[in-house]
Short mmCIF file of C-alpha atoms in Angstrom, two decimals:
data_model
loop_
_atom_site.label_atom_id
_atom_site.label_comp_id
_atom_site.label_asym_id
_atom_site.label_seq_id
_atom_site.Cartn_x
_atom_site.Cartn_y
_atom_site.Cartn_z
CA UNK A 1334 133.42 -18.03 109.83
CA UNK A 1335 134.78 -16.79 113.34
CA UNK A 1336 138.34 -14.91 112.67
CA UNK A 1337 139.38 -16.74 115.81
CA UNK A 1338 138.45 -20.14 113.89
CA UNK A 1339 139.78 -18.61 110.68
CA UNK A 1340 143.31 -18.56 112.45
CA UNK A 1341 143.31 -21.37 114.37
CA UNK A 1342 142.62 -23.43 111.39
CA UNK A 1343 145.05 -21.31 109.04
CA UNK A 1344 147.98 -21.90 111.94
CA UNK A 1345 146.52 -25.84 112.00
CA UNK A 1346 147.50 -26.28 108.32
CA UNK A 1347 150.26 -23.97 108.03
CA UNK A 1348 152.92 -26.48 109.34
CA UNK A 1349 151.97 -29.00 106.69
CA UNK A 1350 151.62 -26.47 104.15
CA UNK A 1351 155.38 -25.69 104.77
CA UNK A 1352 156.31 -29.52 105.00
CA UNK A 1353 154.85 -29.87 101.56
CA UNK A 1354 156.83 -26.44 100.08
CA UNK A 1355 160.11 -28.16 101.80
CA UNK A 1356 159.73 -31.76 100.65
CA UNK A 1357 159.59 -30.38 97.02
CA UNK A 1358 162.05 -28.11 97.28
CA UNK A 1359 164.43 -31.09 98.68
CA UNK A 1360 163.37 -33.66 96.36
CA UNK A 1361 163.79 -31.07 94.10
CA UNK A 1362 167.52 -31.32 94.39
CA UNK A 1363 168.58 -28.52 91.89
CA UNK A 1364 172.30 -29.60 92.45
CA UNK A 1365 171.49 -33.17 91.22
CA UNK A 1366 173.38 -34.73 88.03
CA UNK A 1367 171.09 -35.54 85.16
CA UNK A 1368 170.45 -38.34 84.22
CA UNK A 1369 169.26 -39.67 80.73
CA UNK A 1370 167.05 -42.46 80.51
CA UNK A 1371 168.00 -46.05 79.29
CA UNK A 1372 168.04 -46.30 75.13
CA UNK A 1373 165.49 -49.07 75.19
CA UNK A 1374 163.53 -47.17 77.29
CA UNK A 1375 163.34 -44.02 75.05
CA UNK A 1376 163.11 -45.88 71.89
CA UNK A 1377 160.48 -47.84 73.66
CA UNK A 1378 158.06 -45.25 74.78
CA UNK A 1379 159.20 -41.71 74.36
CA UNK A 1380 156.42 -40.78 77.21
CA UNK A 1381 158.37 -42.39 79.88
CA UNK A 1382 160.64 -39.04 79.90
CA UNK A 1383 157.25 -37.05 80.46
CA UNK A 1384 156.30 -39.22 83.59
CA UNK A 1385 159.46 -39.63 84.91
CA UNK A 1386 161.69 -36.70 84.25
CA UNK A 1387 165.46 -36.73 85.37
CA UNK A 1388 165.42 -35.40 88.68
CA UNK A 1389 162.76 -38.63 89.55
CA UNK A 1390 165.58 -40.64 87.57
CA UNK A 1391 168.15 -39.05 89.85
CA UNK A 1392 166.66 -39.68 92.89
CA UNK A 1393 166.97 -42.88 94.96
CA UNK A 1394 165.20 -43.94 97.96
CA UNK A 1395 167.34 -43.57 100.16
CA UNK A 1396 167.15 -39.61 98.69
CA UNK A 1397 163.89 -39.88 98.99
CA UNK A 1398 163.18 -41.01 103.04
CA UNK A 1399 166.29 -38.52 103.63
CA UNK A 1400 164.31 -35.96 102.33
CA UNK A 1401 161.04 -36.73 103.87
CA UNK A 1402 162.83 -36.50 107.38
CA UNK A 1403 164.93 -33.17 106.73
CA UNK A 1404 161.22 -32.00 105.34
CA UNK A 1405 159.65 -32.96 108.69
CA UNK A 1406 162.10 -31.45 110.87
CA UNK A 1407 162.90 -28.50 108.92
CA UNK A 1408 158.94 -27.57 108.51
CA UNK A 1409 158.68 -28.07 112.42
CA UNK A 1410 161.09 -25.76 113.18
CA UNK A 1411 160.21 -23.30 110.94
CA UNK A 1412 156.49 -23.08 112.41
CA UNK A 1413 157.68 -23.55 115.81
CA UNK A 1414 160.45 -20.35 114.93
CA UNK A 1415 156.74 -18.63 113.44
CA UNK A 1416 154.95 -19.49 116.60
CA UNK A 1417 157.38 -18.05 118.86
CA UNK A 1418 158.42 -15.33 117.10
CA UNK A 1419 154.23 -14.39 117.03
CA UNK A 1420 154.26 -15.24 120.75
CA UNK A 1421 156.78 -13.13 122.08
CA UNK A 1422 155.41 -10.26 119.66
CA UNK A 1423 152.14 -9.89 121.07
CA UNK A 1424 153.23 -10.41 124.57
CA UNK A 1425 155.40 -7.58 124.39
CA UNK A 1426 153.11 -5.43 122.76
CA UNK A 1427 150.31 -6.35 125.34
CA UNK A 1428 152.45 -5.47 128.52
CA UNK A 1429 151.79 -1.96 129.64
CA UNK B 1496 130.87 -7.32 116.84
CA UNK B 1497 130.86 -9.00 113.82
CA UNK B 1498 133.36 -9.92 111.81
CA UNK B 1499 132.04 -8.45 108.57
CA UNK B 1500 131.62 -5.01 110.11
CA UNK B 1501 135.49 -4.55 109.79
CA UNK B 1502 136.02 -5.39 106.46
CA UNK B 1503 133.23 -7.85 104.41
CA UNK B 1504 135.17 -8.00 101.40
CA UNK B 1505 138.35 -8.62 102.11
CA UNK B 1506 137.72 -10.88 105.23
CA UNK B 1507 135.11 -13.04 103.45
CA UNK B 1508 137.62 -13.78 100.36
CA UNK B 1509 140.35 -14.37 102.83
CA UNK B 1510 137.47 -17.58 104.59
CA UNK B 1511 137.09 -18.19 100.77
CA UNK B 1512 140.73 -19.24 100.09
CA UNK B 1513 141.46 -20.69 103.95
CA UNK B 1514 138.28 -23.02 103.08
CA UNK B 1515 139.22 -24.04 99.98
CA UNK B 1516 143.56 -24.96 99.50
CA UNK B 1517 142.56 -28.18 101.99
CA UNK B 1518 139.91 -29.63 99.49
CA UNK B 1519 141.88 -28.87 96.20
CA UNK B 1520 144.68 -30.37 98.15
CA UNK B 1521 142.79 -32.93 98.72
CA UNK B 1522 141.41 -33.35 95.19
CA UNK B 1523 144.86 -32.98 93.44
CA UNK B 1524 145.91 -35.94 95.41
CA UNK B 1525 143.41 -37.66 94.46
CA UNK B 1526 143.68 -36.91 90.84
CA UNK B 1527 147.14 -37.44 91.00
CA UNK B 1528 147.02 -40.69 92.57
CA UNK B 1529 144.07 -41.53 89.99
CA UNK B 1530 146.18 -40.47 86.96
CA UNK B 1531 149.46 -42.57 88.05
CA UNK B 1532 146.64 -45.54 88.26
CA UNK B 1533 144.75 -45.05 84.88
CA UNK B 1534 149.00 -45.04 83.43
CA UNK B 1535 150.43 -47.95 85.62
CA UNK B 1536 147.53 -49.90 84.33
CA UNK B 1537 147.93 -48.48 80.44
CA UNK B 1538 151.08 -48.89 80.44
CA UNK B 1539 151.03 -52.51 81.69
CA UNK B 1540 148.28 -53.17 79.10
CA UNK B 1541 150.81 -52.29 76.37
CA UNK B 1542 153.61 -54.53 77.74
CA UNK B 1543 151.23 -57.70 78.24
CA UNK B 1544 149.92 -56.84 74.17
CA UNK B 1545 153.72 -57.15 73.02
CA UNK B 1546 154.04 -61.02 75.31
CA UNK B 1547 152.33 -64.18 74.00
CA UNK B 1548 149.77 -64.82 76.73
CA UNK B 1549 147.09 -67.57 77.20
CA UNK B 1550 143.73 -66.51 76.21
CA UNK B 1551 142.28 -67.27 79.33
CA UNK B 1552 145.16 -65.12 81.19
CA UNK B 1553 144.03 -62.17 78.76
CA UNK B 1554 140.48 -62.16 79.78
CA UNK B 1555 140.96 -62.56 83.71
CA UNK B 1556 143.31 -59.44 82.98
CA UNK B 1557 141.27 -57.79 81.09
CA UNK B 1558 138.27 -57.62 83.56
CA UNK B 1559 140.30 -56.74 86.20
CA UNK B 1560 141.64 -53.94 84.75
CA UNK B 1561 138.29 -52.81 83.80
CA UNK B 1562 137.08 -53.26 87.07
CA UNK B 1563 140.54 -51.17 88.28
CA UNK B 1564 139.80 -48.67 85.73
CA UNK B 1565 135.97 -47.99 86.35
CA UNK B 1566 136.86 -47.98 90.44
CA UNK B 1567 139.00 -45.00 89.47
CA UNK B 1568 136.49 -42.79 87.43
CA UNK B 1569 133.37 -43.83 90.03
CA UNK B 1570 136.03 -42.28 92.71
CA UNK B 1571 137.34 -39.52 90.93
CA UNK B 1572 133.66 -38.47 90.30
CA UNK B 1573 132.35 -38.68 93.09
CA UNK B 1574 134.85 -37.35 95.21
CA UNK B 1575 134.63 -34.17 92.82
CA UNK B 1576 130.66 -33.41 92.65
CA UNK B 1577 131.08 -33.80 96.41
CA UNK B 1578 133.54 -31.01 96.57
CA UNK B 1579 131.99 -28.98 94.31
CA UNK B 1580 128.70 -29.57 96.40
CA UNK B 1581 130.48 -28.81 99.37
CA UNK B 1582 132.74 -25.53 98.05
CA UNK B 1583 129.51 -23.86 96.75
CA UNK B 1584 127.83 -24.69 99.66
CA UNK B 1585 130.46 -23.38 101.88
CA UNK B 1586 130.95 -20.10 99.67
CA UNK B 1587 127.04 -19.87 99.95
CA UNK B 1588 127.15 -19.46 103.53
CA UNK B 1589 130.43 -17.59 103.64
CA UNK B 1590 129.27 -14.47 101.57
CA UNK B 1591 125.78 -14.45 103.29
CA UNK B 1592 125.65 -11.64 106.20
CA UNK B 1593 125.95 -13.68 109.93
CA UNK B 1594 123.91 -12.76 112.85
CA UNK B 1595 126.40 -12.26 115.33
CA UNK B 1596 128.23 -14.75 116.82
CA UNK B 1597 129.94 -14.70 120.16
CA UNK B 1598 133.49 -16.44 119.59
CA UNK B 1599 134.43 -19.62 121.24
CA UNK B 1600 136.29 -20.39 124.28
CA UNK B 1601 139.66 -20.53 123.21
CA UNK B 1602 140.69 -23.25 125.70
CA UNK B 1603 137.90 -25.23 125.52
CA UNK B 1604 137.21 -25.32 122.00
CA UNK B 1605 133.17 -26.19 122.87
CA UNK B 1606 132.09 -25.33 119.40
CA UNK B 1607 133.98 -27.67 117.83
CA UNK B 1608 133.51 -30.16 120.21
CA UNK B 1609 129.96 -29.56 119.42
CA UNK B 1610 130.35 -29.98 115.87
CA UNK B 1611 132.52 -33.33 116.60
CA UNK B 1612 129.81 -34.40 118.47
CA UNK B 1613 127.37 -33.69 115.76
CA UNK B 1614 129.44 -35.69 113.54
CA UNK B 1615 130.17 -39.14 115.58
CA UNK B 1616 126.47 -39.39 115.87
CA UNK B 1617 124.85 -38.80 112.28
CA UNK B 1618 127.91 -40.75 110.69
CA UNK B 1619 128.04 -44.37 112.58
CA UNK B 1620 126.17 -45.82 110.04
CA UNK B 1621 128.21 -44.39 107.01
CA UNK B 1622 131.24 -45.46 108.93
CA UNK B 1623 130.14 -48.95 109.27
CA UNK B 1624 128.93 -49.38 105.67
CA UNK B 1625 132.35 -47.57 104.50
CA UNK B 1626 134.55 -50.33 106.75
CA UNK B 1627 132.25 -52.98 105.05
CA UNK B 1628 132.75 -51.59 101.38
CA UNK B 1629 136.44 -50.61 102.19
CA UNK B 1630 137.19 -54.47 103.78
CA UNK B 1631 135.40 -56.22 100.87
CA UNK B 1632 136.83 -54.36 98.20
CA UNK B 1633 139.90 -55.28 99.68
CA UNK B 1634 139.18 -58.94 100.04
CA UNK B 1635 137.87 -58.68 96.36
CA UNK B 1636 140.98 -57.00 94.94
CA UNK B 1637 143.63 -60.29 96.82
CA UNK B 1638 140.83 -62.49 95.72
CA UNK B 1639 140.84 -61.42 91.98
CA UNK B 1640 144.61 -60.89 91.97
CA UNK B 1641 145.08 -64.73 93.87
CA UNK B 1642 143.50 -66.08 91.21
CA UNK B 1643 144.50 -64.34 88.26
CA UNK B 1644 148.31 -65.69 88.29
CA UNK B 1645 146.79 -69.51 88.48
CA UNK B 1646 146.90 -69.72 84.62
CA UNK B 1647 150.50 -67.93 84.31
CA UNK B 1648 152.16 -70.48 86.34
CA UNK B 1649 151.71 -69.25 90.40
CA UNK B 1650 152.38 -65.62 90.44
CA UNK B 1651 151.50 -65.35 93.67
CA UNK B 1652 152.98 -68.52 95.12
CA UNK B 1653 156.05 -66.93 93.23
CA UNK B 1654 156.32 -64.01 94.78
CA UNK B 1655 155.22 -65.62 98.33
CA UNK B 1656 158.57 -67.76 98.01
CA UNK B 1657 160.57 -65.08 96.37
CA UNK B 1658 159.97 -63.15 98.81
CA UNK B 1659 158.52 -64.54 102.44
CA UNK B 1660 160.49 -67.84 102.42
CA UNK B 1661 163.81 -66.56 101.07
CA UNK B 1662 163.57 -63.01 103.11
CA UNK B 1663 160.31 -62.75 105.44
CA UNK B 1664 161.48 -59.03 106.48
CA UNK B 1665 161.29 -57.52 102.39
CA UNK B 1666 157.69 -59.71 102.12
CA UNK B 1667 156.54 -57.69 105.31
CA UNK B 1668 158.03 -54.64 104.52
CA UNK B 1669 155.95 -54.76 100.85
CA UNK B 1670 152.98 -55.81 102.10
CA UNK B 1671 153.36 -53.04 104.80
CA UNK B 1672 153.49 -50.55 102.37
CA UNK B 1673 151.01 -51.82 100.36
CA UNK B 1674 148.51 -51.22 103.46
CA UNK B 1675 149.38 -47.99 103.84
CA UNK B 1676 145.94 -46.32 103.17
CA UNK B 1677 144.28 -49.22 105.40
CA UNK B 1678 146.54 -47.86 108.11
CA UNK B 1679 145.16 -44.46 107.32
CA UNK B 1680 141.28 -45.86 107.91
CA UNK B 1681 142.21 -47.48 110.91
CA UNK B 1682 144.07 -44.48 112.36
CA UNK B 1683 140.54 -41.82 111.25
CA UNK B 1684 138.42 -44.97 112.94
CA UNK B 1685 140.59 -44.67 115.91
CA UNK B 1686 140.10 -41.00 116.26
CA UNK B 1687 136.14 -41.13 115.71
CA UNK B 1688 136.28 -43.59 118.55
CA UNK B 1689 138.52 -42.31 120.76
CA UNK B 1690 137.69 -38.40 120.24
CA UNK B 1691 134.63 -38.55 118.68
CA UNK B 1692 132.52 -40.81 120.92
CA UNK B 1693 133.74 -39.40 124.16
CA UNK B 1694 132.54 -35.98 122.90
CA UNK B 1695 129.29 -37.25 122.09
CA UNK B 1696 128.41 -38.05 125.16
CA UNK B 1697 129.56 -34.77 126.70
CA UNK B 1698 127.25 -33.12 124.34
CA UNK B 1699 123.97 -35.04 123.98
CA UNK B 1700 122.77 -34.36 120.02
CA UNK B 1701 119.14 -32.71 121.43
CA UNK B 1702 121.20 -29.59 122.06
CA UNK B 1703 122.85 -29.06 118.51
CA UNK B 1704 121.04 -27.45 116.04
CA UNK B 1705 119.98 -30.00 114.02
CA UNK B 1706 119.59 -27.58 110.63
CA UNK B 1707 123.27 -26.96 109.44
CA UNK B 1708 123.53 -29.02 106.48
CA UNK B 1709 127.00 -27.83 106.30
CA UNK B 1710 128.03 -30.30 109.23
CA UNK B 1711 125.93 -32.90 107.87
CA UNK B 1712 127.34 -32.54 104.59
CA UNK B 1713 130.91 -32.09 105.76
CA UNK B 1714 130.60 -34.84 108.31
CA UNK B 1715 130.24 -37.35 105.30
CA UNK B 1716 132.99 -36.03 103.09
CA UNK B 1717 134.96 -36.07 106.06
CA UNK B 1718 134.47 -39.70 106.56
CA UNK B 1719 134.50 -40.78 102.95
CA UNK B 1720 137.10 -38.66 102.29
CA UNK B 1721 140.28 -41.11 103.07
CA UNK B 1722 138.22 -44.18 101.86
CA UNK B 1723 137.52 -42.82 98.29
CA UNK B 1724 141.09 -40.62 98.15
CA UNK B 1725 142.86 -43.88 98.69
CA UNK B 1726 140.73 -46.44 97.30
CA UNK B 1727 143.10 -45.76 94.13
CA UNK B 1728 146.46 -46.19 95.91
CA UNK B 1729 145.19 -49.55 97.08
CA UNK B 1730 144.29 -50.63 93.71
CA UNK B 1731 147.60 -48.89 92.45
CA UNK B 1732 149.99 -50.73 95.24
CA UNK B 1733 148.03 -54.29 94.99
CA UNK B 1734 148.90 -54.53 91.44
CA UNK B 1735 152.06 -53.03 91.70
CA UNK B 1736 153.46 -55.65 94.27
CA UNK B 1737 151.98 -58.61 92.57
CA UNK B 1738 151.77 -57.87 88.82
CA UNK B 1739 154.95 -55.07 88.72
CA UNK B 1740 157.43 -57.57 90.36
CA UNK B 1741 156.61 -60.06 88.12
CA UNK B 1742 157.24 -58.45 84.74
CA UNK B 1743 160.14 -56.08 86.05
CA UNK B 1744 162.27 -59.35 85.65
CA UNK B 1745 161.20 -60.63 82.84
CA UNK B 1746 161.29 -57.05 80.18
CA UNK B 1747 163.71 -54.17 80.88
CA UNK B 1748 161.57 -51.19 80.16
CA UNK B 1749 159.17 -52.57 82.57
CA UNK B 1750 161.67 -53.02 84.81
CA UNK B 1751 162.68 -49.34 84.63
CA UNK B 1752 159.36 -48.20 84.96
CA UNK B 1753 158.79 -50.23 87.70
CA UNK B 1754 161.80 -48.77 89.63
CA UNK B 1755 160.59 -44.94 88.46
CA UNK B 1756 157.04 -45.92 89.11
CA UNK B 1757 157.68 -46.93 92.94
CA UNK B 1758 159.77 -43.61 93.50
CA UNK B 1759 156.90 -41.92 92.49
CA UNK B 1760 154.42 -43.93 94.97
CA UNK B 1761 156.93 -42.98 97.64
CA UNK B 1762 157.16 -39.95 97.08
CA UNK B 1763 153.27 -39.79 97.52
CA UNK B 1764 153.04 -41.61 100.27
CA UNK B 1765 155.47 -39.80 102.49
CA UNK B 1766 153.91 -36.04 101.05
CA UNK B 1767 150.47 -37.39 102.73
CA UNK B 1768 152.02 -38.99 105.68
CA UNK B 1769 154.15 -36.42 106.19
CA UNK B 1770 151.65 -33.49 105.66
CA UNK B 1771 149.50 -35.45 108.33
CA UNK B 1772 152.28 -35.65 110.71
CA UNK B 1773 153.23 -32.68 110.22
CA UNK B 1774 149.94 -30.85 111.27
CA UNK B 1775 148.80 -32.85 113.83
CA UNK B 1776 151.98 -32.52 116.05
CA UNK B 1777 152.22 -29.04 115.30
CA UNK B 1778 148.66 -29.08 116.59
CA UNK B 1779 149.61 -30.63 119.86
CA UNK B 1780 152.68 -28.80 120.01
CA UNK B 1781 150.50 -25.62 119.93
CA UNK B 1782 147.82 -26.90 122.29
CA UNK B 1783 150.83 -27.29 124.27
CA UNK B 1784 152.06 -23.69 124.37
CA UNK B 1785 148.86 -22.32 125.06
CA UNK B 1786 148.05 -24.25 127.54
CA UNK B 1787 151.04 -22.93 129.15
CA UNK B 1788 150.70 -19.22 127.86
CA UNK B 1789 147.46 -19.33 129.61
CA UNK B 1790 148.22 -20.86 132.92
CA UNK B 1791 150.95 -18.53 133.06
CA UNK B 1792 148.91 -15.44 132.64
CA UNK B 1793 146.39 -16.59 134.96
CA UNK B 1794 149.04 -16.84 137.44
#
């Protein structure tokens, strides 16, 4: 593979790389309550607390579209703040 | 000079692991969305033993979760041999010494306008017969699941009053949702015909080399790709907007799960959509600057 292709295509899925790390992080939510499941649902089927562990209880969808847009903006700027950053590196170091 | 003169090891390993986080990405979604399928359906199974249900309700059930179930392994086979198949491919190529190659025009990206071109033109026919499989598998699934709720009493013309006639916006927004990963084909068709085709025509097909089977190869996954990575997300929301409504009134585990089960889905959903968004205006946002870095400089 061409190292200029080898970039290009690193910096191509860097962004959504970082949306990804971000999203989980947010939905994440260490600061969230927990919250046990319903009785009849544990005595039901104790796997439900495998699939659907407390900080998917905790969240609601509202939580959940609130932390897909933070994710999106938040990932944005942090490649854009990357991008720049790399930018105004290389043009300094190129000038004479 | 070639780029493994400077440092083979290290460099190639590097194009190794590059190359390969987008397909296990791609496979872990796939696996997930498989998994949370395979359970949905399970776990419905076990509610439906526990209810007194006509026989004849049982057996239209039955098949279609059979037919449900075997759509997910066929997928999550195939779409793994063809990864594997592709990875060792890839790696093949990767570790085997280059001639050297002259690297591309930055601005004008010809070599992989060259490569898209390759790929509208091998892959119209596997695009066509993809739509066709895609459409009638989707016809198949809304005709299976329209008739299935005809011995329980009108499922569907349950839910289309419950929620269309009462509240058109929630039946829109469901059904919305639950064509998602159609919206998904339509948007890849979109971009083979609006970035694809032009390109082929720029660069007539006699002037590619017609030997890399990597292109050939990667030209298919690409297109099958979103068809067989979603094809168990379609399953998963059909069934979960007409079966899961109906039970999550009547029991209240199901209910529950239901609720926990759709947080999951969205949660899915926006991580794909969102990764997608994500890259491809970052993409033009970086075409963007460069264009401008450039122009500058030249001035």
């Amino acid at each position: 593979m061409d190292p200029i292709i080898a970039l290009y295509r690193f910096f191509f899925y860097l962004p959504g790389f970082l949306f990804l790390v971000i999203y989980t992080l947010l939905l994440l939510d260490f600061s969230a309550k927990h919250v046990p499941p319903p009785q009849d649902v544990a005595r039901e089927s104790p796997w439900l607390a495998l699939w659907y562990p407390w900080w998917v209880r905790s969240l609601t969808f509202r939580g959940i579209l609130t932390a897909f847009v933070k994710a999106v903006f938040y990932s944005l700027a942090a490649w854009l703040t990357i991008i720049l950053v790399l930018l105004a590196a290389f043009s300094k170091a190129s000038r004479p | 000079m070639s780029h493994y003169s400077i440092s083979p090891p290290v460099w190639n390993w590097y194009c190794v692991f590059v190359d390969t986080m987008g397909p296990v990405i791609s496979v872990a979604l796939s696996a997930w969305t498989g998994i949370l399928t395979v359970h949905w359906l399970h776990q419905l199974a076990r509610s439906l033993e526990r209810r007194p249900v006509p026989r004849r309700f049982w057996t239209a059930w039955l098949n279609i979760n059979k037919m449900a179930a075997l759509a997910v392994v066929v997928v999550m086979v195939s779409v793994g041999c063809m990864f594997l198949f592709y990875w060792l491919l890839h790696i093949a190529s990767l570790l085997r010494p280059s001639p050297v190659v002259a690297p591309p025009d930055f601005e004008e990206f010809s070599d992989f306008g060259r490569a898209q071109a390759f790929i509208g033109s091998v892959s119209l026919y596997t695009l066509v017969a993809a739509l066709v499989i895609s459409v009638l598998g989707f016809l198949g699934l809304l005709f299976l699941a329209h008739r299935l709720p005809k011995t329980t009493n009108g499922c569907t013309e349950w839910f289309i009053q419950r929620y269309f006639r009462k509240s058109p916006f929630v039946g829109f927004l469901l059904i919305a949702i639950a064509a998602l990963p159609l919206w998904n084909f339509l948007y890849d068709l979109s971009w083979l015909v609006f970035i694809v085709a032009p390109a082929t025509r720029q660069f007539p097909t006699a002037d590619l080399p017609s030997a890399d089977a990597r292109i050939r190869v990667s030209t298919y996954i690409a297109l099958l790709l979103p068809i067989l990575m979603f094809s168990p997300l379609v399953i998963m929301w059909v069934r979960t907007v007409i079966f899961g409504i109906r039970y999550r009134l009547v029991n209240p585990v199901m209910r529950h799960m239901f609720i926990q089960s759709m947080k999951w889905n969205l949660i899915g959903l926006l991580g794909i959509a969102g990764f997608k968004i994500v890259t491809y205006s970052a993409d033009y946002i970086l075409r963007m600057i460069l264009r401008l870095a450039f122009t500058s400089a030249s001035q």
